[in-house]
Short mmCIF file of C-alpha atoms and ligand atoms in Angstrom, two decimals:
data_model
loop_
_atom_site.label_atom_id
_atom_site.label_comp_id
_atom_site.label_asym_id
_atom_site.label_seq_id
_atom_site.Cartn_x
_atom_site.Cartn_y
_atom_site.Cartn_z
CA UNK A 1 3.91 17.96 39.56
CA UNK A 2 3.45 13.96 39.18
CA UNK A 3 6.73 12.06 38.69
CA UNK A 4 6.44 10.51 35.26
CA UNK A 5 6.35 6.62 34.73
CA UNK A 6 9.32 5.07 34.81
CA UNK A 7 10.46 3.56 31.36
CA UNK A 8 10.73 0.47 30.45
CA UNK A 9 14.64 -1.07 29.99
CA UNK A 10 14.67 -2.29 27.11
CA UNK A 11 14.28 -0.83 23.28
CA UNK A 12 10.93 -2.81 22.27
CA UNK A 13 9.64 -2.57 25.72
CA UNK A 14 9.31 0.99 25.08
CA UNK A 15 8.41 0.93 21.70
CA UNK A 16 5.29 -1.26 22.69
CA UNK A 17 4.80 1.01 26.02
CA UNK A 18 3.95 3.88 23.03
CA UNK A 19 2.05 1.33 21.04
CA UNK A 20 0.28 0.83 23.79
CA UNK A 21 -0.58 4.27 24.87
CA UNK A 22 -4.10 5.51 23.79
CA UNK A 23 -3.23 9.36 24.20
CA UNK A 24 -1.86 11.21 21.28
CA UNK A 25 0.25 13.54 23.74
CA UNK A 26 1.39 11.02 25.89
CA UNK A 27 2.25 9.32 23.07
CA UNK A 28 4.17 12.26 21.55
CA UNK A 29 6.03 12.40 25.09
CA UNK A 30 6.81 9.38 25.40
CA UNK A 31 8.55 9.05 22.20
CA UNK A 32 11.12 12.39 22.75
CA UNK A 33 12.00 10.89 26.46
CA UNK A 34 12.16 7.65 24.86
CA UNK A 35 14.33 8.86 21.74
CA UNK A 36 16.29 10.88 24.86
CA UNK A 37 17.03 7.53 26.74
CA UNK A 38 18.17 5.59 23.91
CA UNK A 39 20.61 8.43 22.66
CA UNK A 40 21.90 9.06 25.92
CA UNK A 41 22.73 5.45 26.09
CA UNK A 42 20.44 5.28 29.57
CA UNK A 43 18.01 2.10 27.25
CA UNK A 44 20.76 0.43 25.39
CA UNK A 45 19.29 -3.25 24.69
CA UNK A 46 17.10 -3.73 21.69
CA UNK A 47 15.31 -6.46 23.70
CA UNK A 48 12.38 -8.66 22.71
CA UNK A 49 8.33 -7.67 22.85
CA UNK A 50 5.52 -8.75 21.39
CA UNK A 51 3.92 -5.59 20.13
CA UNK A 52 -0.37 -5.34 19.91
CA UNK A 53 -1.66 -5.94 16.07
CA UNK A 54 -2.99 -2.39 16.30
CA UNK A 55 -1.57 0.52 18.67
CA UNK A 56 -3.93 1.87 21.30
CA UNK A 57 -6.09 5.03 20.03
CA UNK A 58 -8.06 7.75 21.87
CA UNK A 59 -11.75 8.07 22.41
CA UNK A 60 -11.91 9.77 19.13
CA UNK A 61 -11.69 10.85 16.51
CA UNK A 62 -14.19 8.36 15.54
CA UNK A 63 -12.58 6.07 13.10
CA UNK A 64 -14.72 5.42 9.88
CA UNK A 65 -14.38 3.08 6.68
CA UNK A 66 -12.58 4.45 3.99
CA UNK A 67 -15.62 4.34 1.87
CA UNK A 68 -17.84 6.36 4.60
CA UNK A 69 -15.08 9.01 5.09
CA UNK A 70 -16.63 12.57 3.87
CA UNK A 71 -14.86 14.17 1.71
CA UNK A 72 -12.91 16.59 2.22
CA UNK A 73 -11.51 19.85 0.24
CA UNK A 74 -8.71 22.33 0.10
CA UNK A 75 -10.82 25.09 -1.98
CA UNK A 76 -10.43 28.62 -0.82
CA UNK A 77 -12.31 28.99 2.14
CA UNK A 78 -13.51 25.70 3.62
CA UNK A 79 -11.97 22.06 4.35
CA UNK A 80 -9.08 23.51 5.68
CA UNK A 81 -9.43 22.01 9.11
CA UNK A 82 -10.46 18.83 7.55
CA UNK A 83 -7.23 18.31 5.60
CA UNK A 84 -4.93 19.77 8.90
CA UNK A 85 -6.96 16.98 11.10
CA UNK A 86 -6.56 14.59 8.23
CA UNK A 87 -2.92 15.05 8.31
CA UNK A 88 -3.22 15.16 11.53
CA UNK A 89 -4.40 11.38 11.54
CA UNK A 90 -1.66 10.05 9.20
CA UNK A 91 0.93 11.72 11.31
CA UNK A 92 -0.11 9.93 14.68
CA UNK A 93 -0.33 7.05 12.71
CA UNK A 94 3.13 7.99 11.37
CA UNK A 95 4.41 7.80 14.99
CA UNK A 96 2.64 3.89 15.51
CA UNK A 97 4.31 3.01 12.12
CA UNK A 98 8.29 4.40 13.38
CA UNK A 99 7.57 2.27 16.57
CA UNK A 100 6.25 -0.68 15.26
CA UNK A 101 9.05 -1.25 12.75
CA UNK A 102 11.16 -1.18 15.70
CA UNK A 103 9.18 -3.64 18.12
CA UNK A 104 8.54 -6.09 15.85
CA UNK A 105 11.38 -6.99 13.72
CA UNK A 106 14.19 -7.73 16.61
CA UNK A 107 15.86 -10.89 16.60
CA UNK A 108 16.91 -10.30 13.37
CA UNK A 109 20.35 -9.10 13.84
CA UNK A 110 19.88 -5.75 12.70
CA UNK A 111 22.38 -2.76 13.45
CA UNK A 112 22.56 -0.09 16.27
CA UNK A 113 21.92 2.21 13.25
CA UNK A 114 19.07 0.62 12.59
CA UNK A 115 17.12 1.37 15.36
CA UNK A 116 19.15 5.06 15.83
CA UNK A 117 16.88 5.25 12.16
CA UNK A 118 13.78 4.83 13.03
CA UNK A 119 14.03 5.95 16.77
CA UNK A 120 14.84 9.38 14.44
CA UNK A 121 11.63 9.04 11.98
CA UNK A 122 9.99 8.54 15.42
CA UNK A 123 11.04 11.81 17.18
CA UNK A 124 10.03 13.36 13.49
CA UNK A 125 6.45 11.90 13.35
CA UNK A 126 5.23 13.24 16.88
CA UNK A 127 6.73 16.97 15.98
CA UNK A 128 4.59 16.53 12.52
CA UNK A 129 1.67 15.24 14.82
CA UNK A 130 2.17 17.96 17.12
CA UNK A 131 3.03 20.98 14.87
CA UNK A 132 -0.58 19.69 13.01
CA UNK A 133 -2.39 19.50 15.91
CA UNK A 134 -1.42 23.16 17.01
CA UNK A 135 -2.04 24.55 13.33
CA UNK A 136 -5.65 22.86 13.36
CA UNK A 137 -6.30 24.80 17.24
CA UNK A 138 -6.20 27.94 15.03
CA UNK A 139 -8.44 26.86 13.01
CA UNK A 140 -11.00 26.20 15.92
CA UNK A 141 -10.35 22.79 15.54
CA UNK A 142 -8.42 20.26 17.57
CA UNK A 143 -7.26 16.29 16.78
CA UNK A 144 -10.10 14.01 17.21
CA UNK A 145 -13.12 16.66 16.08
CA UNK A 146 -13.67 15.03 13.29
CA UNK A 147 -14.06 11.34 11.79
CA UNK A 148 -10.57 9.82 10.73
CA UNK A 149 -9.95 7.46 8.37
CA UNK A 150 -9.55 3.92 9.57
CA UNK A 151 -7.67 2.00 6.63
CA UNK A 152 -4.05 3.26 7.88
CA UNK A 153 -3.17 0.63 10.11
CA UNK A 154 -4.40 -1.92 7.05
CA UNK A 155 -0.43 -1.35 5.62
CA UNK A 156 1.47 -2.05 8.65
CA UNK A 157 -1.42 -5.47 9.66
CA UNK A 158 -0.36 -6.95 5.66
CA UNK A 159 3.33 -6.36 6.60
CA UNK A 160 3.27 -7.32 10.08
CA UNK A 161 5.48 -11.14 8.66
CA UNK A 162 8.55 -9.22 6.89
CA UNK A 163 10.53 -6.24 6.99
CA UNK A 164 11.38 -6.29 3.33
CA UNK A 165 7.51 -6.27 3.01
CA UNK A 166 7.34 -3.52 5.66
CA UNK A 167 9.96 -1.80 4.36
CA UNK A 168 8.67 -1.37 0.39
CA UNK A 169 4.80 -0.69 1.66
CA UNK A 170 5.09 1.76 4.30
CA UNK A 171 8.17 4.27 3.94
CA UNK A 172 9.10 3.43 0.41
CA UNK A 173 5.78 3.72 -1.26
CA UNK A 174 2.84 5.21 1.39
CA UNK A 175 6.25 7.61 2.24
CA UNK A 176 7.33 7.79 -1.27
CA UNK A 177 3.61 9.48 -2.33
CA UNK A 178 3.80 11.95 0.48
CA UNK A 179 6.68 13.54 -1.62
CA UNK A 180 5.00 13.14 -5.49
CA UNK A 181 1.86 14.61 -3.52
CA UNK A 182 2.57 17.66 -1.30
CA UNK A 183 4.49 20.08 -4.09
CA UNK A 184 0.63 20.47 -5.94
CA UNK A 185 -1.01 20.90 -2.39
CA UNK A 186 1.91 23.23 -0.96
CA UNK A 187 1.18 25.38 -4.33
CA UNK A 188 -2.79 25.72 -4.09
CA UNK A 189 -2.19 26.44 -0.42
CA UNK A 190 0.24 28.84 -0.77
CA UNK A 191 -1.89 30.24 -3.80
CA UNK A 192 -4.94 30.67 -1.25
CA UNK A 193 -2.57 33.24 1.08
CA UNK A 194 -2.16 29.98 3.48
CA UNK A 195 0.85 30.59 5.03
CA UNK A 196 1.66 28.81 8.31
CA UNK A 197 0.10 25.93 6.42
CA UNK A 198 2.72 25.88 4.28
CA UNK A 199 5.08 26.71 6.54
CA UNK A 200 4.47 23.00 7.91
CA UNK A 201 3.63 21.37 5.03
CA UNK A 202 6.95 22.08 4.25
CA UNK A 203 8.89 21.00 7.81
CA UNK A 204 7.19 17.63 7.50
CA UNK A 205 7.95 17.48 3.67
CA UNK A 206 11.73 17.62 4.32
CA UNK A 207 11.53 15.23 7.28
CA UNK A 208 9.77 12.79 4.90
CA UNK A 209 12.65 13.10 2.31
CA UNK A 210 15.05 11.32 5.01
CA UNK A 211 12.27 8.99 6.47
CA UNK A 212 12.27 7.59 2.71
CA UNK A 213 16.28 7.36 2.87
CA UNK A 214 15.64 5.26 5.44
CA UNK A 215 13.33 3.04 3.77
CA UNK A 216 15.72 3.03 1.19
CA UNK A 217 18.61 2.68 2.83
CA UNK A 218 17.41 -0.45 5.13
CA UNK A 219 16.01 -1.97 1.81
CA UNK A 220 19.66 -2.41 0.55
CA UNK A 221 20.78 -3.82 4.15
CA UNK A 222 17.81 -6.56 4.06
CA UNK A 223 18.04 -7.59 0.17
CA UNK A 224 22.58 -8.19 0.78
CA UNK A 225 21.73 -10.00 3.87
CA UNK A 226 19.33 -12.24 1.30
CA UNK A 227 22.36 -12.14 -1.34
CA UNK A 228 19.41 -10.86 -3.45
CA UNK A 229 19.41 -7.06 -5.11
CA UNK A 230 17.53 -4.37 -3.89
CA UNK A 231 15.10 -2.76 -6.90
CA UNK A 232 14.40 -7.16 -7.37
CA UNK A 233 13.08 -7.59 -3.63
CA UNK A 234 10.94 -4.26 -3.71
CA UNK A 235 9.41 -5.14 -6.85
CA UNK A 236 8.68 -8.50 -5.39
CA UNK A 237 7.28 -7.05 -1.78
CA UNK A 238 4.91 -4.36 -3.55
CA UNK A 239 3.66 -6.94 -6.05
CA UNK A 240 3.23 -9.20 -3.43
CA UNK A 241 1.82 -6.33 -0.77
CA UNK A 242 0.53 -3.26 -2.70
CA UNK A 243 -1.12 -5.17 -5.91
CA UNK A 244 -2.78 -1.73 -6.79
CA UNK A 245 0.54 -0.54 -8.09
CA UNK A 246 1.97 2.54 -8.00
CA UNK A 247 0.77 6.37 -9.42
CA UNK A 248 2.22 8.11 -11.80
CA UNK A 249 3.70 11.12 -12.38
CA UNK A 250 6.32 10.71 -9.43
CA UNK A 251 8.27 13.38 -7.67
CA UNK A 252 12.17 12.56 -9.10
CA UNK A 253 13.77 15.07 -7.64
CA UNK A 254 12.73 14.37 -3.88
CA UNK A 255 12.98 10.67 -4.54
CA UNK A 256 16.34 11.20 -5.88
CA UNK A 257 17.52 13.14 -2.68
CA UNK A 258 16.40 10.11 -0.71
CA UNK A 259 18.54 7.87 -2.88
CA UNK A 260 15.52 6.45 -4.42
CA UNK A 261 16.78 5.13 -7.93
CA UNK A 262 14.13 5.77 -10.49
CA UNK A 263 14.94 2.48 -12.16
CA UNK A 264 13.66 0.57 -9.05
CA UNK A 265 9.66 2.03 -9.15
CA UNK A 266 9.03 3.77 -12.61
CA UNK A 267 9.02 -0.27 -14.09
CA UNK A 268 5.95 -0.48 -11.48
CA UNK A 269 3.30 1.93 -12.75
CA UNK A 270 0.10 0.38 -13.22
CA UNK A 271 -2.22 1.63 -15.83
CA UNK A 272 -5.25 3.14 -13.97
CA UNK A 273 -7.28 -0.15 -15.65
CA UNK A 274 -5.18 -2.70 -14.40
CA UNK A 275 -5.27 -1.53 -10.63
CA UNK A 276 -7.17 -3.40 -8.35
FE1 FE2 B 301 5.31 12.71 8.77
FE1 FE2 B 302 7.33 9.98 7.74
#
């Protein structure tokens, strides 16, 4: 057995190593090793790094522009592998997003708890990817077997300049949207007797509440540092960087559990005809 490659000495460099590693299994394995080293104090400095504009990706899946993606279905007997593949792709992006927020916003005097939170998010996103990949194999498929959406990193690129923008768009909007839509998907799959997929989605759903909570927590921190109120900062960031606005209905129970006040997001709903 070959020795695992030694880890970089700082958290930012280790995060960048994940981002520049193309193989998904290796990304997940590195995530676990780095998190353990951080938690044990073997990596104790955050340091500084230059993360890539886009994370390294394996040769497959083929990445397609959103409009060229084949439509997927959750109807009985079809599209199950397609759904799992799409979700696995989202989770792999989520692994990179967690490491990107660590590597990109260094030098802002953030407390250790900030890094603890996003290291933990990275660990959970890697678990989600592995869980979905394993579930996908039960359907005689695997990650890379079909095309995937190439638009998922756009939110990261558009918000790479500002931590408040990143928090507003990624955990507080895109991940919170996952909380809004997952219960209906779970109910549909349960009605179809897809208990294994339902069990995987329920694990993910519980973790995603914590990820939204981390987004809200650090938005409050950034707002306090900037001497402004978090609801106003969220609204300003969303208007500037997510012009499509928010879609109702919201899963207020899950958002409440994440500490995300309804008063922050309900005023930002845009009627369909005004969405850009
Ligand atoms: Fe996830
Ligand atoms: Fe997440």
